[in-house]
Amino acid sequence: QVQLVESGGGLVQPGGSLRLSCAASGFTLDYYAIGWFRQAPGKEREGVSCISSNNRIYYADSVKGRFTISRDNAKNTVYLQMNSLKPEETAVYYCAADLGPCPIQTFGGDYWGQGTQVTVSS
C-alpha cells in the first residue's frame, strides 16, 4: 500500500522546537520531491518547505533560518526541524511527494499524508 505518514506533531510552547517526520511506504522517496505544507483553521494551505530528489531545498520566507528540511533515503523518510515556533504557526502539517521538481503546487503532488497537528501555545 502506497502511503505517506507524518508524525512528530504536538503541543509546544512559543519559542520551542519540534521535528516532524514524513515516512513513505509502498514506494521509494529517492526520486521524489517532498514538500511540507500547513493549513491553519480558516486559512488556505501554504507551502512551508521542499526538498528535491537532488537535494535542492526551498523555504517559505516566513520560516527561513528557523526550519530545516532534510531527507534520509535509507530510512525512506523526510524530516522538518522546526525551531523558534510561533503561535501563528499552529496548523495541521502535511507532507506531499511529487515526481516533479520543487516547489510542489499546493494542491498538486502524487501522494499526500494525513497530516499531523502542531499547536504552539503557552
mmCIF file with all atom_site columns, C-alpha atoms in Angstrom:
data_model
loop_
_atom_site.group_PDB
_atom_site.id
_atom_site.type_symbol
_atom_site.label_atom_id
_atom_site.label_alt_id
_atom_site.label_comp_id
_atom_site.label_asym_id
_atom_site.label_entity_id
_atom_site.label_seq_id
_atom_site.pdbx_PDB_ins_code
_atom_site.Cartn_x
_atom_site.Cartn_y
_atom_site.Cartn_z
_atom_site.occupancy
_atom_site.B_iso_or_equiv
_atom_site.pdbx_formal_charge
_atom_site.auth_seq_id
_atom_site.auth_comp_id
_atom_site.auth_asym_id
_atom_site.auth_atom_id
_atom_site.pdbx_PDB_model_num
ATOM 1   C CA . GLN A 1 1   ? 0.000  0.000  0.000   1.00 0.00 ? 1   GLN A CA 1
ATOM 2   C CA . VAL A 1 2   ? 1.395  3.365  -1.031  1.00 0.00 ? 2   VAL A CA 1
ATOM 3   C CA . GLN A 1 3   ? 1.245  5.945  1.693   1.00 0.00 ? 3   GLN A CA 1
ATOM 4   C CA . LEU A 1 4   ? 2.949  8.842  3.457   1.00 0.00 ? 4   LEU A CA 1
ATOM 5   C CA . VAL A 1 5   ? 2.681  9.095  7.210   1.00 0.00 ? 5   VAL A CA 1
ATOM 6   C CA . GLU A 1 6   ? 3.541  12.239 9.153   1.00 0.00 ? 6   GLU A CA 1
ATOM 7   C CA . SER A 1 7   ? 4.468  12.156 12.817  1.00 0.00 ? 7   SER A CA 1
ATOM 8   C CA . GLY A 1 8   ? 6.107  14.321 15.431  1.00 0.00 ? 8   GLY A CA 1
ATOM 9   C CA . GLY A 1 9   ? 3.437  16.930 15.929  1.00 0.00 ? 9   GLY A CA 1
ATOM 10  C CA . GLY A 1 10  ? 2.219  18.018 19.316  1.00 0.00 ? 10  GLY A CA 1
ATOM 11  C CA . LEU A 1 11  ? 1.903  20.875 21.746  1.00 0.00 ? 11  LEU A CA 1
ATOM 12  C CA . VAL A 1 12  ? 4.903  23.140 22.163  1.00 0.00 ? 12  VAL A CA 1
ATOM 13  C CA . GLN A 1 13  ? 5.443  26.494 23.836  1.00 0.00 ? 13  GLN A CA 1
ATOM 14  C CA . PRO A 1 14  ? 6.286  29.580 21.799  1.00 0.00 ? 14  PRO A CA 1
ATOM 15  C CA . GLY A 1 15  ? 9.985  29.532 21.005  1.00 0.00 ? 15  GLY A CA 1
ATOM 16  C CA . GLY A 1 16  ? 10.102 25.770 21.252  1.00 0.00 ? 16  GLY A CA 1
ATOM 17  C CA . SER A 1 17  ? 11.071 23.131 18.718  1.00 0.00 ? 17  SER A CA 1
ATOM 18  C CA . LEU A 1 18  ? 9.570  20.086 17.054  1.00 0.00 ? 18  LEU A CA 1
ATOM 19  C CA . ARG A 1 19  ? 10.834 17.657 14.455  1.00 0.00 ? 19  ARG A CA 1
ATOM 20  C CA . LEU A 1 20  ? 8.284  16.307 12.029  1.00 0.00 ? 20  LEU A CA 1
ATOM 21  C CA . SER A 1 21  ? 8.813  13.104 10.087  1.00 0.00 ? 21  SER A CA 1
ATOM 22  C CA . CYS A 1 22  ? 7.310  12.038 6.777   1.00 0.00 ? 22  CYS A CA 1
ATOM 23  C CA . ALA A 1 23  ? 7.752  8.319  6.246   1.00 0.00 ? 23  ALA A CA 1
ATOM 24  C CA . ALA A 1 24  ? 6.925  6.609  2.964   1.00 0.00 ? 24  ALA A CA 1
ATOM 25  C CA . SER A 1 25  ? 5.793  3.066  2.449   1.00 0.00 ? 25  SER A CA 1
ATOM 26  C CA . GLY A 1 26  ? 4.999  1.224  -0.746  1.00 0.00 ? 26  GLY A CA 1
ATOM 27  C CA . PHE A 1 27  ? 7.378  3.384  -2.792  1.00 0.00 ? 27  PHE A CA 1
ATOM 28  C CA . THR A 1 28  ? 10.842 4.893  -2.517  1.00 0.00 ? 28  THR A CA 1
ATOM 29  C CA . LEU A 1 29  ? 11.291 8.579  -1.877  1.00 0.00 ? 29  LEU A CA 1
ATOM 30  C CA . ASP A 1 30  ? 14.626 8.725  -3.715  1.00 0.00 ? 30  ASP A CA 1
ATOM 31  C CA . TYR A 1 31  ? 13.116 10.006 -6.959  1.00 0.00 ? 31  TYR A CA 1
ATOM 32  C CA . TYR A 1 32  ? 10.538 12.335 -5.459  1.00 0.00 ? 32  TYR A CA 1
ATOM 33  C CA . ALA A 1 33  ? 10.477 15.926 -4.361  1.00 0.00 ? 33  ALA A CA 1
ATOM 34  C CA . ILE A 1 34  ? 8.986  16.119 -0.888  1.00 0.00 ? 34  ILE A CA 1
ATOM 35  C CA . GLY A 1 35  ? 7.157  19.182 0.294   1.00 0.00 ? 35  GLY A CA 1
ATOM 36  C CA . TRP A 1 36  ? 5.830  20.254 3.666   1.00 0.00 ? 36  TRP A CA 1
ATOM 37  C CA . PHE A 1 37  ? 2.630  22.265 3.819   1.00 0.00 ? 37  PHE A CA 1
ATOM 38  C CA . ARG A 1 38  ? 0.477  23.590 6.629   1.00 0.00 ? 38  ARG A CA 1
ATOM 39  C CA . GLN A 1 39  ? -3.103 24.634 6.999   1.00 0.00 ? 39  GLN A CA 1
ATOM 40  C CA . ALA A 1 40  ? -4.484 26.589 9.926   1.00 0.00 ? 40  ALA A CA 1
ATOM 41  C CA . PRO A 1 41  ? -8.224 26.722 10.683  1.00 0.00 ? 41  PRO A CA 1
ATOM 42  C CA . GLY A 1 42  ? -9.974 29.078 8.326   1.00 0.00 ? 42  GLY A CA 1
ATOM 43  C CA . LYS A 1 43  ? -6.844 29.664 6.264   1.00 0.00 ? 43  LYS A CA 1
ATOM 44  C CA . GLU A 1 44  ? -5.561 28.378 2.960   1.00 0.00 ? 44  GLU A CA 1
ATOM 45  C CA . ARG A 1 45  ? -2.975 25.657 2.766   1.00 0.00 ? 45  ARG A CA 1
ATOM 46  C CA . GLU A 1 46  ? 0.508  27.085 2.299   1.00 0.00 ? 46  GLU A CA 1
ATOM 47  C CA . GLY A 1 47  ? 3.840  25.642 1.320   1.00 0.00 ? 47  GLY A CA 1
ATOM 48  C CA . VAL A 1 48  ? 6.489  25.617 4.020   1.00 0.00 ? 48  VAL A CA 1
ATOM 49  C CA . SER A 1 49  ? 9.490  23.841 2.533   1.00 0.00 ? 49  SER A CA 1
ATOM 50  C CA . CYS A 1 50  ? 10.511 21.453 -0.209  1.00 0.00 ? 50  CYS A CA 1
ATOM 51  C CA . ILE A 1 51  ? 13.475 19.209 -0.928  1.00 0.00 ? 51  ILE A CA 1
ATOM 52  C CA . SER A 1 52  ? 14.029 17.909 -4.422  1.00 0.00 ? 52  SER A CA 1
ATOM 53  C CA . SER A 1 53  ? 15.317 14.475 -5.418  1.00 0.00 ? 53  SER A CA 1
ATOM 54  C CA . ASN A 1 54  ? 18.771 16.003 -5.888  1.00 0.00 ? 54  ASN A CA 1
ATOM 55  C CA . ASN A 1 55  ? 18.536 17.812 -2.532  1.00 0.00 ? 55  ASN A CA 1
ATOM 56  C CA . ARG A 1 56  ? 17.799 21.319 -3.731  1.00 0.00 ? 56  ARG A CA 1
ATOM 57  C CA . ILE A 1 57  ? 15.978 22.992 -0.882  1.00 0.00 ? 57  ILE A CA 1
ATOM 58  C CA . TYR A 1 58  ? 13.323 25.687 -0.754  1.00 0.00 ? 58  TYR A CA 1
ATOM 59  C CA . TYR A 1 59  ? 11.781 27.507 2.195   1.00 0.00 ? 59  TYR A CA 1
ATOM 60  C CA . ALA A 1 60  ? 8.925  29.920 2.579   1.00 0.00 ? 60  ALA A CA 1
ATOM 61  C CA . ASP A 1 61  ? 10.266 33.323 3.607   1.00 0.00 ? 61  ASP A CA 1
ATOM 62  C CA . SER A 1 62  ? 8.387  33.093 6.890   1.00 0.00 ? 62  SER A CA 1
ATOM 63  C CA . VAL A 1 63  ? 10.392 30.055 8.047   1.00 0.00 ? 63  VAL A CA 1
ATOM 64  C CA . LYS A 1 64  ? 13.847 30.741 6.642   1.00 0.00 ? 64  LYS A CA 1
ATOM 65  C CA . GLY A 1 65  ? 16.508 30.491 9.322   1.00 0.00 ? 65  GLY A CA 1
ATOM 66  C CA . ARG A 1 66  ? 14.211 28.596 11.697  1.00 0.00 ? 66  ARG A CA 1
ATOM 67  C CA . PHE A 1 67  ? 13.122 25.456 9.814   1.00 0.00 ? 67  PHE A CA 1
ATOM 68  C CA . THR A 1 68  ? 15.385 22.829 8.288   1.00 0.00 ? 68  THR A CA 1
ATOM 69  C CA . ILE A 1 69  ? 14.278 20.137 5.859   1.00 0.00 ? 69  ILE A CA 1
ATOM 70  C CA . SER A 1 70  ? 16.329 17.003 5.307   1.00 0.00 ? 70  SER A CA 1
ATOM 71  C CA . ARG A 1 71  ? 15.942 13.560 3.863   1.00 0.00 ? 71  ARG A CA 1
ATOM 72  C CA . ASP A 1 72  ? 17.265 10.140 4.800   1.00 0.00 ? 72  ASP A CA 1
ATOM 73  C CA . ASN A 1 73  ? 16.759 7.926  1.789   1.00 0.00 ? 73  ASN A CA 1
ATOM 74  C CA . ALA A 1 74  ? 17.985 4.873  3.690   1.00 0.00 ? 74  ALA A CA 1
ATOM 75  C CA . LYS A 1 75  ? 15.037 5.333  6.051   1.00 0.00 ? 75  LYS A CA 1
ATOM 76  C CA . ASN A 1 76  ? 12.691 6.478  3.281   1.00 0.00 ? 76  ASN A CA 1
ATOM 77  C CA . THR A 1 77  ? 11.892 9.492  5.443   1.00 0.00 ? 77  THR A CA 1
ATOM 78  C CA . VAL A 1 78  ? 11.992 13.274 5.196   1.00 0.00 ? 78  VAL A CA 1
ATOM 79  C CA . TYR A 1 79  ? 12.239 15.478 8.264   1.00 0.00 ? 79  TYR A CA 1
ATOM 80  C CA . LEU A 1 80  ? 11.278 19.033 9.095   1.00 0.00 ? 80  LEU A CA 1
ATOM 81  C CA . GLN A 1 81  ? 13.111 20.504 12.077  1.00 0.00 ? 81  GLN A CA 1
ATOM 82  C CA . MET A 1 82  ? 11.165 23.487 13.355  1.00 0.00 ? 82  MET A CA 1
ATOM 83  C CA . ASN A 1 83  ? 12.778 25.890 15.807  1.00 0.00 ? 83  ASN A CA 1
ATOM 84  C CA . SER A 1 84  ? 11.609 29.132 17.409  1.00 0.00 ? 84  SER A CA 1
ATOM 85  C CA . LEU A 1 85  ? 7.999  28.235 16.778  1.00 0.00 ? 85  LEU A CA 1
ATOM 86  C CA . LYS A 1 86  ? 5.348  30.947 16.911  1.00 0.00 ? 86  LYS A CA 1
ATOM 87  C CA . PRO A 1 87  ? 1.697  30.702 17.929  1.00 0.00 ? 87  PRO A CA 1
ATOM 88  C CA . GLU A 1 88  ? 0.592  31.682 14.434  1.00 0.00 ? 88  GLU A CA 1
ATOM 89  C CA . GLU A 1 89  ? 2.275  28.543 13.133  1.00 0.00 ? 89  GLU A CA 1
ATOM 90  C CA . THR A 1 90  ? -0.334 26.391 14.787  1.00 0.00 ? 90  THR A CA 1
ATOM 91  C CA . ALA A 1 91  ? -1.705 24.244 11.980  1.00 0.00 ? 91  ALA A CA 1
ATOM 92  C CA . VAL A 1 92  ? -2.010 20.779 10.557  1.00 0.00 ? 92  VAL A CA 1
ATOM 93  C CA . TYR A 1 93  ? 1.232  19.973 8.779   1.00 0.00 ? 93  TYR A CA 1
ATOM 94  C CA . TYR A 1 94  ? 1.186  17.750 5.708   1.00 0.00 ? 94  TYR A CA 1
ATOM 95  C CA . CYS A 1 95  ? 3.857  16.231 3.529   1.00 0.00 ? 95  CYS A CA 1
ATOM 96  C CA . ALA A 1 96  ? 3.482  15.503 -0.152  1.00 0.00 ? 96  ALA A CA 1
ATOM 97  C CA . ALA A 1 97  ? 5.548  13.611 -2.704  1.00 0.00 ? 97  ALA A CA 1
ATOM 98  C CA . ASP A 1 98  ? 5.865  14.628 -6.339  1.00 0.00 ? 98  ASP A CA 1
ATOM 99  C CA . LEU A 1 99  ? 7.926  13.248 -9.205  1.00 0.00 ? 99  LEU A CA 1
ATOM 100 C CA . GLY A 1 100 ? 8.329  16.790 -10.480 1.00 0.00 ? 100 GLY A CA 1
ATOM 101 C CA . PRO A 1 101 ? 10.646 19.475 -9.119  1.00 0.00 ? 101 PRO A CA 1
ATOM 102 C CA . CYS A 1 102 ? 10.242 21.750 -6.135  1.00 0.00 ? 102 CYS A CA 1
ATOM 103 C CA . PRO A 1 103 ? 8.198  23.646 -5.285  1.00 0.00 ? 103 PRO A CA 1
ATOM 104 C CA . ILE A 1 104 ? 5.209  21.329 -5.267  1.00 0.00 ? 104 ILE A CA 1
ATOM 105 C CA . GLN A 1 105 ? 1.945  23.033 -6.145  1.00 0.00 ? 105 GLN A CA 1
ATOM 106 C CA . THR A 1 106 ? -0.335 23.487 -3.165  1.00 0.00 ? 106 THR A CA 1
ATOM 107 C CA . PHE A 1 107 ? -2.878 21.019 -4.495  1.00 0.00 ? 107 PHE A CA 1
ATOM 108 C CA . GLY A 1 108 ? -0.501 19.038 -6.666  1.00 0.00 ? 108 GLY A CA 1
ATOM 109 C CA . GLY A 1 109 ? 1.607  16.126 -5.561  1.00 0.00 ? 109 GLY A CA 1
ATOM 110 C CA . ASP A 1 110 ? 1.328  12.450 -6.332  1.00 0.00 ? 110 ASP A CA 1
ATOM 111 C CA . TYR A 1 111 ? 0.878  11.366 -2.716  1.00 0.00 ? 111 TYR A CA 1
ATOM 112 C CA . TRP A 1 112 ? -0.186 13.137 0.463   1.00 0.00 ? 112 TRP A CA 1
ATOM 113 C CA . GLY A 1 113 ? -0.060 12.215 4.096   1.00 0.00 ? 113 GLY A CA 1
ATOM 114 C CA . GLN A 1 114 ? -2.939 12.582 6.517   1.00 0.00 ? 114 GLN A CA 1
ATOM 115 C CA . GLY A 1 115 ? -1.335 15.416 8.459   1.00 0.00 ? 115 GLY A CA 1
ATOM 116 C CA . THR A 1 116 ? -0.034 15.961 11.962  1.00 0.00 ? 116 THR A CA 1
ATOM 117 C CA . GLN A 1 117 ? -1.256 18.674 14.317  1.00 0.00 ? 117 GLN A CA 1
ATOM 118 C CA . VAL A 1 118 ? 1.210  21.249 15.597  1.00 0.00 ? 118 VAL A CA 1
ATOM 119 C CA . THR A 1 119 ? -0.029 23.541 18.353  1.00 0.00 ? 119 THR A CA 1
ATOM 120 C CA . VAL A 1 120 ? 2.139  26.391 19.569  1.00 0.00 ? 120 VAL A CA 1
ATOM 121 C CA . SER A 1 121 ? 0.743  27.771 22.786  1.00 0.00 ? 121 SER A CA 1
ATOM 122 C CA . SER A 1 122 ? 1.722  28.664 26.308  1.00 0.00 ? 122 SER A CA 1
#
